[in-house]
Amino acid sequence: ERPCLKDQVEEDKPLKMGTLNVKNIDSNAAYVRELLEQCHILAIQEHWLFNFQLHDLDGYFSTHFVHSKAVDDDNPLPPPKNQEAMVVWQCCIARR
């Protein structure tokens, strides 16, 4: 079970959502972590990860759940288009 963040989601407070076109999560991980401190749910486009790299997301988001689509999910030889996306949400939301 993943740990909850220190400022847990309160039932009477609205959820904060955000979106980000990250253009490579590896080089922008610090910024993504900073955004996650400000919102409960974050939709991320253009993370540029292949399917075999998705397990690395646990290192980025140890206190969050992640659902992600990789660059090569639909085609092992993907075109140079950015069709991958992910949604990241705080663990506390799942318990709400």
mmCIF file with all atom_site columns, N, CA, C and O in Angstrom, residues 13-68:
data_model
loop_
_atom_site.group_PDB
_atom_site.id
_atom_site.type_symbol
_atom_site.label_atom_id
_atom_site.label_alt_id
_atom_site.label_comp_id
_atom_site.label_asym_id
_atom_site.label_entity_id
_atom_site.label_seq_id
_atom_site.pdbx_PDB_ins_code
_atom_site.Cartn_x
_atom_site.Cartn_y
_atom_site.Cartn_z
_atom_site.occupancy
_atom_site.B_iso_or_equiv
_atom_site.pdbx_formal_charge
_atom_site.auth_seq_id
_atom_site.auth_comp_id
_atom_site.auth_asym_id
_atom_site.auth_atom_id
_atom_site.pdbx_PDB_model_num
ATOM 1   N N  . LYS A 1 13 ? -13.415 19.500 1.152   1.00 0.00 ? 13 LYS A N  1
ATOM 2   C CA . LYS A 1 13 ? -12.640 20.397 0.274   1.00 0.00 ? 13 LYS A CA 1
ATOM 3   C C  . LYS A 1 13 ? -12.725 19.907 -1.169  1.00 0.00 ? 13 LYS A C  1
ATOM 4   O O  . LYS A 1 13 ? -12.761 18.707 -1.426  1.00 0.00 ? 13 LYS A O  1
ATOM 5   N N  . PRO A 1 14 ? -12.738 20.831 -2.125  1.00 0.00 ? 14 PRO A N  1
ATOM 6   C CA . PRO A 1 14 ? -12.782 20.414 -3.541  1.00 0.00 ? 14 PRO A CA 1
ATOM 7   C C  . PRO A 1 14 ? -11.449 19.813 -3.967  1.00 0.00 ? 14 PRO A C  1
ATOM 8   O O  . PRO A 1 14 ? -10.389 20.144 -3.433  1.00 0.00 ? 14 PRO A O  1
ATOM 9   N N  . LEU A 1 15 ? -11.528 18.904 -4.918  1.00 0.00 ? 15 LEU A N  1
ATOM 10  C CA . LEU A 1 15 ? -10.318 18.324 -5.491  1.00 0.00 ? 15 LEU A CA 1
ATOM 11  C C  . LEU A 1 15 ? -9.700  19.312 -6.466  1.00 0.00 ? 15 LEU A C  1
ATOM 12  O O  . LEU A 1 15 ? -10.397 19.969 -7.228  1.00 0.00 ? 15 LEU A O  1
ATOM 13  N N  . LYS A 1 16 ? -8.386  19.407 -6.453  1.00 0.00 ? 16 LYS A N  1
ATOM 14  C CA . LYS A 1 16 ? -7.665  20.267 -7.384  1.00 0.00 ? 16 LYS A CA 1
ATOM 15  C C  . LYS A 1 16 ? -7.101  19.393 -8.500  1.00 0.00 ? 16 LYS A C  1
ATOM 16  O O  . LYS A 1 16 ? -6.424  18.405 -8.225  1.00 0.00 ? 16 LYS A O  1
ATOM 17  N N  . MET A 1 17 ? -7.385  19.776 -9.747  1.00 0.00 ? 17 MET A N  1
ATOM 18  C CA . MET A 1 17 ? -6.914  19.028 -10.911 1.00 0.00 ? 17 MET A CA 1
ATOM 19  C C  . MET A 1 17 ? -6.032  19.923 -11.768 1.00 0.00 ? 17 MET A C  1
ATOM 20  O O  . MET A 1 17 ? -6.206  21.124 -11.803 1.00 0.00 ? 17 MET A O  1
ATOM 21  N N  . GLY A 1 18 ? -5.085  19.289 -12.457 1.00 0.00 ? 18 GLY A N  1
ATOM 22  C CA . GLY A 1 18 ? -4.210  20.034 -13.352 1.00 0.00 ? 18 GLY A CA 1
ATOM 23  C C  . GLY A 1 18 ? -3.897  19.212 -14.585 1.00 0.00 ? 18 GLY A C  1
ATOM 24  O O  . GLY A 1 18 ? -4.161  18.006 -14.632 1.00 0.00 ? 18 GLY A O  1
ATOM 25  N N  . THR A 1 19 ? -3.330  19.856 -15.582 1.00 0.00 ? 19 THR A N  1
ATOM 26  C CA . THR A 1 19 ? -2.909  19.171 -16.800 1.00 0.00 ? 19 THR A CA 1
ATOM 27  C C  . THR A 1 19 ? -1.572  19.755 -17.234 1.00 0.00 ? 19 THR A C  1
ATOM 28  O O  . THR A 1 19 ? -1.293  20.935 -16.993 1.00 0.00 ? 19 THR A O  1
ATOM 29  N N  . LEU A 1 20 ? -0.755  18.922 -17.867 1.00 0.00 ? 20 LEU A N  1
ATOM 30  C CA . LEU A 1 20 ? 0.580   19.354 -18.260 1.00 0.00 ? 20 LEU A CA 1
ATOM 31  C C  . LEU A 1 20 ? 1.024   18.618 -19.511 1.00 0.00 ? 20 LEU A C  1
ATOM 32  O O  . LEU A 1 20 ? 0.940   17.397 -19.584 1.00 0.00 ? 20 LEU A O  1
ATOM 33  N N  . ASN A 1 21 ? 1.497   19.350 -20.488 1.00 0.00 ? 21 ASN A N  1
ATOM 34  C CA . ASN A 1 21 ? 2.175   18.763 -21.640 1.00 0.00 ? 21 ASN A CA 1
ATOM 35  C C  . ASN A 1 21 ? 3.656   18.801 -21.290 1.00 0.00 ? 21 ASN A C  1
ATOM 36  O O  . ASN A 1 21 ? 4.309   19.828 -21.429 1.00 0.00 ? 21 ASN A O  1
ATOM 37  N N  . VAL A 1 22 ? 4.179   17.684 -20.797 1.00 0.00 ? 22 VAL A N  1
ATOM 38  C CA . VAL A 1 22 ? 5.489   17.667 -20.158 1.00 0.00 ? 22 VAL A CA 1
ATOM 39  C C  . VAL A 1 22 ? 6.660   17.588 -21.144 1.00 0.00 ? 22 VAL A C  1
ATOM 40  O O  . VAL A 1 22 ? 7.758   18.008 -20.832 1.00 0.00 ? 22 VAL A O  1
ATOM 41  N N  . LYS A 1 23 ? 6.441   17.039 -22.324 1.00 0.00 ? 23 LYS A N  1
ATOM 42  C CA . LYS A 1 23 ? 7.502   16.896 -23.336 1.00 0.00 ? 23 LYS A CA 1
ATOM 43  C C  . LYS A 1 23 ? 8.764   16.287 -22.747 1.00 0.00 ? 23 LYS A C  1
ATOM 44  O O  . LYS A 1 23 ? 9.816   16.905 -22.736 1.00 0.00 ? 23 LYS A O  1
ATOM 45  N N  . ASN A 1 24 ? 8.638   15.074 -22.234 1.00 0.00 ? 24 ASN A N  1
ATOM 46  C CA . ASN A 1 24 ? 9.713   14.247 -21.686 1.00 0.00 ? 24 ASN A CA 1
ATOM 47  C C  . ASN A 1 24 ? 9.726   14.332 -20.163 1.00 0.00 ? 24 ASN A C  1
ATOM 48  O O  . ASN A 1 24 ? 10.267  15.252 -19.572 1.00 0.00 ? 24 ASN A O  1
ATOM 49  N N  . ILE A 1 25 ? 9.149   13.330 -19.545 1.00 0.00 ? 25 ILE A N  1
ATOM 50  C CA . ILE A 1 25 ? 9.044   13.324 -18.086 1.00 0.00 ? 25 ILE A CA 1
ATOM 51  C C  . ILE A 1 25 ? 10.403  13.172 -17.410 1.00 0.00 ? 25 ILE A C  1
ATOM 52  O O  . ILE A 1 25 ? 10.620  13.670 -16.317 1.00 0.00 ? 25 ILE A O  1
ATOM 53  N N  . ASP A 1 26 ? 11.341  12.499 -18.059 1.00 0.00 ? 26 ASP A N  1
ATOM 54  C CA . ASP A 1 26 ? 12.664  12.318 -17.446 1.00 0.00 ? 26 ASP A CA 1
ATOM 55  C C  . ASP A 1 26 ? 13.349  13.657 -17.178 1.00 0.00 ? 26 ASP A C  1
ATOM 56  O O  . ASP A 1 26 ? 13.932  13.860 -16.122 1.00 0.00 ? 26 ASP A O  1
ATOM 57  N N  . SER A 1 27 ? 13.280  14.553 -18.124 1.00 0.00 ? 27 SER A N  1
ATOM 58  C CA . SER A 1 27 ? 13.973  15.834 -17.948 1.00 0.00 ? 27 SER A CA 1
ATOM 59  C C  . SER A 1 27 ? 13.138  16.859 -17.180 1.00 0.00 ? 27 SER A C  1
ATOM 60  O O  . SER A 1 27 ? 13.653  17.907 -16.794 1.00 0.00 ? 27 SER A O  1
ATOM 61  N N  . ASN A 1 28 ? 11.872  16.557 -16.921 1.00 0.00 ? 28 ASN A N  1
ATOM 62  C CA . ASN A 1 28 ? 10.997  17.506 -16.224 1.00 0.00 ? 28 ASN A CA 1
ATOM 63  C C  . ASN A 1 28 ? 10.389  16.920 -14.953 1.00 0.00 ? 28 ASN A C  1
ATOM 64  O O  . ASN A 1 28 ? 9.377   17.411 -14.461 1.00 0.00 ? 28 ASN A O  1
ATOM 65  N N  . ALA A 1 29 ? 11.000  15.881 -14.407 1.00 0.00 ? 29 ALA A N  1
ATOM 66  C CA . ALA A 1 29 ? 10.439  15.190 -13.239 1.00 0.00 ? 29 ALA A CA 1
ATOM 67  C C  . ALA A 1 29 ? 10.306  16.106 -12.031 1.00 0.00 ? 29 ALA A C  1
ATOM 68  O O  . ALA A 1 29 ? 9.322   16.030 -11.295 1.00 0.00 ? 29 ALA A O  1
ATOM 69  N N  . ALA A 1 30 ? 11.283  16.968 -11.803 1.00 0.00 ? 30 ALA A N  1
ATOM 70  C CA . ALA A 1 30 ? 11.217  17.872 -10.644 1.00 0.00 ? 30 ALA A CA 1
ATOM 71  C C  . ALA A 1 30 ? 10.011  18.807 -10.749 1.00 0.00 ? 30 ALA A C  1
ATOM 72  O O  . ALA A 1 30 ? 9.313   19.046 -9.755  1.00 0.00 ? 30 ALA A O  1
ATOM 73  N N  . TYR A 1 31 ? 9.742   19.310 -11.942 1.00 0.00 ? 31 TYR A N  1
ATOM 74  C CA . TYR A 1 31 ? 8.592   20.192 -12.145 1.00 0.00 ? 31 TYR A CA 1
ATOM 75  C C  . TYR A 1 31 ? 7.280   19.431 -11.941 1.00 0.00 ? 31 TYR A C  1
ATOM 76  O O  . TYR A 1 31 ? 6.341   19.944 -11.327 1.00 0.00 ? 31 TYR A O  1
ATOM 77  N N  . VAL A 1 32 ? 7.230   18.194 -12.427 1.00 0.00 ? 32 VAL A N  1
ATOM 78  C CA . VAL A 1 32 ? 6.030   17.383 -12.250 1.00 0.00 ? 32 VAL A CA 1
ATOM 79  C C  . VAL A 1 32 ? 5.776   17.136 -10.764 1.00 0.00 ? 32 VAL A C  1
ATOM 80  O O  . VAL A 1 32 ? 4.648   17.266 -10.288 1.00 0.00 ? 32 VAL A O  1
ATOM 81  N N  . ARG A 1 33 ? 6.814   16.811 -10.014 1.00 0.00 ? 33 ARG A N  1
ATOM 82  C CA . ARG A 1 33 ? 6.657   16.607 -8.565  1.00 0.00 ? 33 ARG A CA 1
ATOM 83  C C  . ARG A 1 33 ? 6.156   17.879 -7.877  1.00 0.00 ? 33 ARG A C  1
ATOM 84  O O  . ARG A 1 33 ? 5.342   17.830 -6.963  1.00 0.00 ? 33 ARG A O  1
ATOM 85  N N  . GLU A 1 34 ? 6.663   19.019 -8.315  1.00 0.00 ? 34 GLU A N  1
ATOM 86  C CA . GLU A 1 34 ? 6.218   20.293 -7.751  1.00 0.00 ? 34 GLU A CA 1
ATOM 87  C C  . GLU A 1 34 ? 4.732   20.528 -8.028  1.00 0.00 ? 34 GLU A C  1
ATOM 88  O O  . GLU A 1 34 ? 3.986   20.960 -7.157  1.00 0.00 ? 34 GLU A O  1
ATOM 89  N N  . LEU A 1 35 ? 4.300   20.229 -9.244  1.00 0.00 ? 35 LEU A N  1
ATOM 90  C CA . LEU A 1 35 ? 2.877   20.371 -9.584  1.00 0.00 ? 35 LEU A CA 1
ATOM 91  C C  . LEU A 1 35 ? 2.009   19.443 -8.754  1.00 0.00 ? 35 LEU A C  1
ATOM 92  O O  . LEU A 1 35 ? 0.908   19.810 -8.344  1.00 0.00 ? 35 LEU A O  1
ATOM 93  N N  . LEU A 1 36 ? 2.502   18.224 -8.503  1.00 0.00 ? 36 LEU A N  1
ATOM 94  C CA . LEU A 1 36 ? 1.721   17.265 -7.734  1.00 0.00 ? 36 LEU A CA 1
ATOM 95  C C  . LEU A 1 36 ? 1.527   17.705 -6.286  1.00 0.00 ? 36 LEU A C  1
ATOM 96  O O  . LEU A 1 36 ? 0.618   17.235 -5.620  1.00 0.00 ? 36 LEU A O  1
ATOM 97  N N  . GLU A 1 37 ? 2.373   18.584 -5.802  1.00 0.00 ? 37 GLU A N  1
ATOM 98  C CA . GLU A 1 37 ? 2.173   19.127 -4.456  1.00 0.00 ? 37 GLU A CA 1
ATOM 99  C C  . GLU A 1 37 ? 1.029   20.129 -4.436  1.00 0.00 ? 37 GLU A C  1
ATOM 100 O O  . GLU A 1 37 ? 0.489   20.443 -3.379  1.00 0.00 ? 37 GLU A O  1
ATOM 101 N N  . GLN A 1 38 ? 0.643   20.637 -5.610  1.00 0.00 ? 38 GLN A N  1
ATOM 102 C CA . GLN A 1 38 ? -0.393  21.655 -5.702  1.00 0.00 ? 38 GLN A CA 1
ATOM 103 C C  . GLN A 1 38 ? -1.747  21.108 -6.164  1.00 0.00 ? 38 GLN A C  1
ATOM 104 O O  . GLN A 1 38 ? -2.735  21.821 -6.126  1.00 0.00 ? 38 GLN A O  1
ATOM 105 N N  . CYS A 1 39 ? -1.779  19.871 -6.657  1.00 0.00 ? 39 CYS A N  1
ATOM 106 C CA . CYS A 1 39 ? -3.059  19.325 -7.116  1.00 0.00 ? 39 CYS A CA 1
ATOM 107 C C  . CYS A 1 39 ? -3.174  17.851 -6.724  1.00 0.00 ? 39 CYS A C  1
ATOM 108 O O  . CYS A 1 39 ? -2.184  17.177 -6.494  1.00 0.00 ? 39 CYS A O  1
ATOM 109 N N  . HIS A 1 40 ? -4.413  17.383 -6.678  1.00 0.00 ? 40 HIS A N  1
ATOM 110 C CA . HIS A 1 40 ? -4.689  16.002 -6.289  1.00 0.00 ? 40 HIS A CA 1
ATOM 111 C C  . HIS A 1 40 ? -4.634  15.060 -7.482  1.00 0.00 ? 40 HIS A C  1
ATOM 112 O O  . HIS A 1 40 ? -4.291  13.890 -7.333  1.00 0.00 ? 40 HIS A O  1
ATOM 113 N N  . ILE A 1 41 ? -5.020  15.564 -8.649  1.00 0.00 ? 41 ILE A N  1
ATOM 114 C CA . ILE A 1 41 ? -5.052  14.768 -9.873  1.00 0.00 ? 41 ILE A CA 1
ATOM 115 C C  . ILE A 1 41 ? -4.330  15.561 -10.957 1.00 0.00 ? 41 ILE A C  1
ATOM 116 O O  . ILE A 1 41 ? -4.603  16.742 -11.143 1.00 0.00 ? 41 ILE A O  1
ATOM 117 N N  . LEU A 1 42 ? -3.436  14.897 -11.681 1.00 0.00 ? 42 LEU A N  1
ATOM 118 C CA . LEU A 1 42 ? -2.688  15.566 -12.741 1.00 0.00 ? 42 LEU A CA 1
ATOM 119 C C  . LEU A 1 42 ? -2.719  14.707 -13.999 1.00 0.00 ? 42 LEU A C  1
ATOM 120 O O  . LEU A 1 42 ? -2.342  13.535 -13.960 1.00 0.00 ? 42 LEU A O  1
ATOM 121 N N  . ALA A 1 43 ? -3.208  15.268 -15.096 1.00 0.00 ? 43 ALA A N  1
ATOM 122 C CA . ALA A 1 43 ? -3.184  14.607 -16.395 1.00 0.00 ? 43 ALA A CA 1
ATOM 123 C C  . ALA A 1 43 ? -1.923  15.077 -17.124 1.00 0.00 ? 43 ALA A C  1
ATOM 124 O O  . ALA A 1 43 ? -1.675  16.274 -17.220 1.00 0.00 ? 43 ALA A O  1
ATOM 125 N N  . ILE A 1 44 ? -1.141  14.123 -17.614 1.00 0.00 ? 44 ILE A N  1
ATOM 126 C CA . ILE A 1 44 ? 0.136   14.449 -18.243 1.00 0.00 ? 44 ILE A CA 1
ATOM 127 C C  . ILE A 1 44 ? 0.151   13.912 -19.667 1.00 0.00 ? 44 ILE A C  1
ATOM 128 O O  . ILE A 1 44 ? -0.138  12.742 -19.890 1.00 0.00 ? 44 ILE A O  1
ATOM 129 N N  . GLN A 1 45 ? 0.477   14.777 -20.607 1.00 0.00 ? 45 GLN A N  1
ATOM 130 C CA . GLN A 1 45 ? 0.622   14.375 -21.998 1.00 0.00 ? 45 GLN A CA 1
ATOM 131 C C  . GLN A 1 45 ? 2.100   14.425 -22.384 1.00 0.00 ? 45 GLN A C  1
ATOM 132 O O  . GLN A 1 45 ? 2.876   15.154 -21.792 1.00 0.00 ? 45 GLN A O  1
ATOM 133 N N  . GLU A 1 46 ? 2.447   13.668 -23.402 1.00 0.00 ? 46 GLU A N  1
ATOM 134 C CA . GLU A 1 46 ? 3.796   13.641 -23.981 1.00 0.00 ? 46 GLU A CA 1
ATOM 135 C C  . GLU A 1 46 ? 4.881   13.326 -22.956 1.00 0.00 ? 46 GLU A C  1
ATOM 136 O O  . GLU A 1 46 ? 5.891   14.007 -22.859 1.00 0.00 ? 46 GLU A O  1
ATOM 137 N N  . HIS A 1 47 ? 4.681   12.244 -22.207 1.00 0.00 ? 47 HIS A N  1
ATOM 138 C CA . HIS A 1 47 ? 5.720   11.834 -21.258 1.00 0.00 ? 47 HIS A CA 1
ATOM 139 C C  . HIS A 1 47 ? 6.878   11.134 -21.965 1.00 0.00 ? 47 HIS A C  1
ATOM 140 O O  . HIS A 1 47 ? 7.958   11.023 -21.422 1.00 0.00 ? 47 HIS A O  1
ATOM 141 N N  . TRP A 1 48 ? 6.663   10.657 -23.163 1.00 0.00 ? 48 TRP A N  1
ATOM 142 C CA . TRP A 1 48 ? 7.677   10.055 -24.031 1.00 0.00 ? 48 TRP A CA 1
ATOM 143 C C  . TRP A 1 48 ? 8.291   8.771  -23.487 1.00 0.00 ? 48 TRP A C  1
ATOM 144 O O  . TRP A 1 48 ? 9.430   8.437  -23.768 1.00 0.00 ? 48 TRP A O  1
ATOM 145 N N  . LEU A 1 49 ? 7.529   8.007  -22.701 1.00 0.00 ? 49 LEU A N  1
ATOM 146 C CA . LEU A 1 49 ? 8.016   6.744  -22.183 1.00 0.00 ? 49 LEU A CA 1
ATOM 147 C C  . LEU A 1 49 ? 7.498   5.588  -23.025 1.00 0.00 ? 49 LEU A C  1
ATOM 148 O O  . LEU A 1 49 ? 6.354   5.592  -23.477 1.00 0.00 ? 49 LEU A O  1
ATOM 149 N N  . PHE A 1 50 ? 8.356   4.587  -23.218 1.00 0.00 ? 50 PHE A N  1
ATOM 150 C CA . PHE A 1 50 ? 7.960   3.355  -23.890 1.00 0.00 ? 50 PHE A CA 1
ATOM 151 C C  . PHE A 1 50 ? 7.416   2.392  -22.841 1.00 0.00 ? 50 PHE A C  1
ATOM 152 O O  . PHE A 1 50 ? 7.614   2.562  -21.640 1.00 0.00 ? 50 PHE A O  1
ATOM 153 N N  . ASN A 1 51 ? 6.721   1.365  -23.306 1.00 0.00 ? 51 ASN A N  1
ATOM 154 C CA . ASN A 1 51 ? 6.073   0.413  -22.412 1.00 0.00 ? 51 ASN A CA 1
ATOM 155 C C  . ASN A 1 51 ? 7.053   -0.175 -21.398 1.00 0.00 ? 51 ASN A C  1
ATOM 156 O O  . ASN A 1 51 ? 6.737   -0.296 -20.224 1.00 0.00 ? 51 ASN A O  1
ATOM 157 N N  . PHE A 1 52 ? 8.255   -0.520 -21.823 1.00 0.00 ? 52 PHE A N  1
ATOM 158 C CA . PHE A 1 52 ? 9.218   -1.131 -20.903 1.00 0.00 ? 52 PHE A CA 1
ATOM 159 C C  . PHE A 1 52 ? 9.713   -0.141 -19.842 1.00 0.00 ? 52 PHE A C  1
ATOM 160 O O  . PHE A 1 52 ? 10.314  -0.552 -18.847 1.00 0.00 ? 52 PHE A O  1
ATOM 161 N N  . GLN A 1 53 ? 9.446   1.146  -20.000 1.00 0.00 ? 53 GLN A N  1
ATOM 162 C CA . GLN A 1 53 ? 9.873   2.163  -19.035 1.00 0.00 ? 53 GLN A CA 1
ATOM 163 C C  . GLN A 1 53 ? 8.788   2.524  -18.023 1.00 0.00 ? 53 GLN A C  1
ATOM 164 O O  . GLN A 1 53 ? 9.069   3.225  -17.049 1.00 0.00 ? 53 GLN A O  1
ATOM 165 N N  . LEU A 1 54 ? 7.561   2.073  -18.238 1.00 0.00 ? 54 LEU A N  1
ATOM 166 C CA . LEU A 1 54 ? 6.449   2.483  -17.372 1.00 0.00 ? 54 LEU A CA 1
ATOM 167 C C  . LEU A 1 54 ? 6.656   2.065  -15.919 1.00 0.00 ? 54 LEU A C  1
ATOM 168 O O  . LEU A 1 54 ? 6.185   2.743  -15.010 1.00 0.00 ? 54 LEU A O  1
ATOM 169 N N  . HIS A 1 55 ? 7.377   0.965  -15.681 1.00 0.00 ? 55 HIS A N  1
ATOM 170 C CA . HIS A 1 55 ? 7.626   0.556  -14.285 1.00 0.00 ? 55 HIS A CA 1
ATOM 171 C C  . HIS A 1 55 ? 8.463   1.597  -13.537 1.00 0.00 ? 55 HIS A C  1
ATOM 172 O O  . HIS A 1 55 ? 8.438   1.662  -12.314 1.00 0.00 ? 55 HIS A O  1
ATOM 173 N N  . ASP A 1 56 ? 9.197   2.446  -14.270 1.00 0.00 ? 56 ASP A N  1
ATOM 174 C CA . ASP A 1 56 ? 9.989   3.508  -13.643 1.00 0.00 ? 56 ASP A CA 1
ATOM 175 C C  . ASP A 1 56 ? 9.108   4.577  -12.985 1.00 0.00 ? 56 ASP A C  1
ATOM 176 O O  . ASP A 1 56 ? 9.595   5.346  -12.163 1.00 0.00 ? 56 ASP A O  1
ATOM 177 N N  . LEU A 1 57 ? 7.836   4.622  -13.340 1.00 0.00 ? 57 LEU A N  1
ATOM 178 C CA . LEU A 1 57 ? 6.941   5.643  -12.793 1.00 0.00 ? 57 LEU A CA 1
ATOM 179 C C  . LEU A 1 57 ? 6.763   5.507  -11.286 1.00 0.00 ? 57 LEU A C  1
ATOM 180 O O  . LEU A 1 57 ? 6.498   6.494  -10.606 1.00 0.00 ? 57 LEU A O  1
ATOM 181 N N  . ASP A 1 58 ? 6.926   4.301  -10.750 1.00 0.00 ? 58 ASP A N  1
ATOM 182 C CA . ASP A 1 58 ? 6.828   4.134  -9.296  1.00 0.00 ? 58 ASP A CA 1
ATOM 183 C C  . ASP A 1 58 ? 7.873   4.978  -8.579  1.00 0.00 ? 58 ASP A C  1
ATOM 184 O O  . ASP A 1 58 ? 7.636   5.479  -7.488  1.00 0.00 ? 58 ASP A O  1
ATOM 185 N N  . GLY A 1 59 ? 9.028   5.148  -9.184  1.00 0.00 ? 59 GLY A N  1
ATOM 186 C CA . GLY A 1 59 ? 10.067  5.982  -8.597  1.00 0.00 ? 59 GLY A CA 1
ATOM 187 C C  . GLY A 1 59 ? 9.711   7.454  -8.606  1.00 0.00 ? 59 GLY A C  1
ATOM 188 O O  . GLY A 1 59 ? 10.071  8.204  -7.704  1.00 0.00 ? 59 GLY A O  1
ATOM 189 N N  . TYR A 1 60 ? 8.992   7.885  -9.636  1.00 0.00 ? 60 TYR A N  1
ATOM 190 C CA . TYR A 1 60 ? 8.571   9.285  -9.724  1.00 0.00 ? 60 TYR A CA 1
ATOM 191 C C  . TYR A 1 60 ? 7.428   9.590  -8.762  1.00 0.00 ? 60 TYR A C  1
ATOM 192 O O  . TYR A 1 60 ? 7.341   10.670 -8.200  1.00 0.00 ? 60 TYR A O  1
ATOM 193 N N  . PHE A 1 61 ? 6.505   8.638  -8.623  1.00 0.00 ? 61 PHE A N  1
ATOM 194 C CA . PHE A 1 61 ? 5.250   8.897  -7.927  1.00 0.00 ? 61 PHE A CA 1
ATOM 195 C C  . PHE A 1 61 ? 5.005   7.871  -6.823  1.00 0.00 ? 61 PHE A C  1
ATOM 196 O O  . PHE A 1 61 ? 4.048   7.112  -6.874  1.00 0.00 ? 61 PHE A O  1
ATOM 197 N N  . SER A 1 62 ? 5.832   7.843  -5.807  1.00 0.00 ? 62 SER A N  1
ATOM 198 C CA . SER A 1 62 ? 5.706   6.829  -4.759  1.00 0.00 ? 62 SER A CA 1
ATOM 199 C C  . SER A 1 62 ? 4.472   7.028  -3.879  1.00 0.00 ? 62 SER A C  1
ATOM 200 O O  . SER A 1 62 ? 4.006   6.083  -3.257  1.00 0.00 ? 62 SER A O  1
ATOM 201 N N  . THR A 1 63 ? 3.929   8.233  -3.818  1.00 0.00 ? 63 THR A N  1
ATOM 202 C CA . THR A 1 63 ? 2.733   8.486  -3.006  1.00 0.00 ? 63 THR A CA 1
ATOM 203 C C  . THR A 1 63 ? 1.494   8.694  -3.877  1.00 0.00 ? 63 THR A C  1
ATOM 204 O O  . THR A 1 63 ? 0.494   9.218  -3.407  1.00 0.00 ? 63 THR A O  1
ATOM 205 N N  . HIS A 1 64 ? 1.570   8.284  -5.127  1.00 0.00 ? 64 HIS A N  1
ATOM 206 C CA . HIS A 1 64 ? 0.464   8.470  -6.070  1.00 0.00 ? 64 HIS A CA 1
ATOM 207 C C  . HIS A 1 64 ? 0.217   7.192  -6.859  1.00 0.00 ? 64 HIS A C  1
ATOM 208 O O  . HIS A 1 64 ? 1.114   6.361  -7.005  1.00 0.00 ? 64 HIS A O  1
ATOM 209 N N  . PHE A 1 65 ? -0.996  7.061  -7.354  1.00 0.00 ? 65 PHE A N  1
ATOM 210 C CA . PHE A 1 65 ? -1.307  6.008  -8.308  1.00 0.00 ? 65 PHE A CA 1
ATOM 211 C C  . PHE A 1 65 ? -1.161  6.588  -9.707  1.00 0.00 ? 65 PHE A C  1
ATOM 212 O O  . PHE A 1 65 ? -1.375  7.786  -9.907  1.00 0.00 ? 65 PHE A O  1
ATOM 213 N N  . VAL A 1 66 ? -0.829  5.740  -10.666 1.00 0.00 ? 66 VAL A N  1
ATOM 214 C CA . VAL A 1 66 ? -0.615  6.190  -12.042 1.00 0.00 ? 66 VAL A CA 1
ATOM 215 C C  . VAL A 1 66 ? -1.309  5.221  -12.994 1.00 0.00 ? 66 VAL A C  1
ATOM 216 O O  . VAL A 1 66 ? -1.222  4.007  -12.833 1.00 0.00 ? 66 VAL A O  1
ATOM 217 N N  . HIS A 1 67 ? -1.999  5.775  -13.968 1.00 0.00 ? 67 HIS A N  1
ATOM 218 C CA . HIS A 1 67 ? -2.498  4.985  -15.099 1.00 0.00 ? 67 HIS A CA 1
ATOM 219 C C  . HIS A 1 67 ? -1.903  5.633  -16.342 1.00 0.00 ? 67 HIS A C  1
ATOM 220 O O  . HIS A 1 67 ? -2.074  6.831  -16.552 1.00 0.00 ? 67 HIS A O  1
ATOM 221 N N  . SER A 1 68 ? -1.190  4.839  -17.155 1.00 0.00 ? 68 SER A N  1
ATOM 222 C CA . SER A 1 68 ? -0.456  5.436  -18.261 1.00 0.00 ? 68 SER A CA 1
ATOM 223 C C  . SER A 1 68 ? -0.572  4.626  -19.541 1.00 0.00 ? 68 SER A C  1
ATOM 224 O O  . SER A 1 68 ? -0.705  3.409  -19.518 1.00 0.00 ? 68 SER A O  1
#
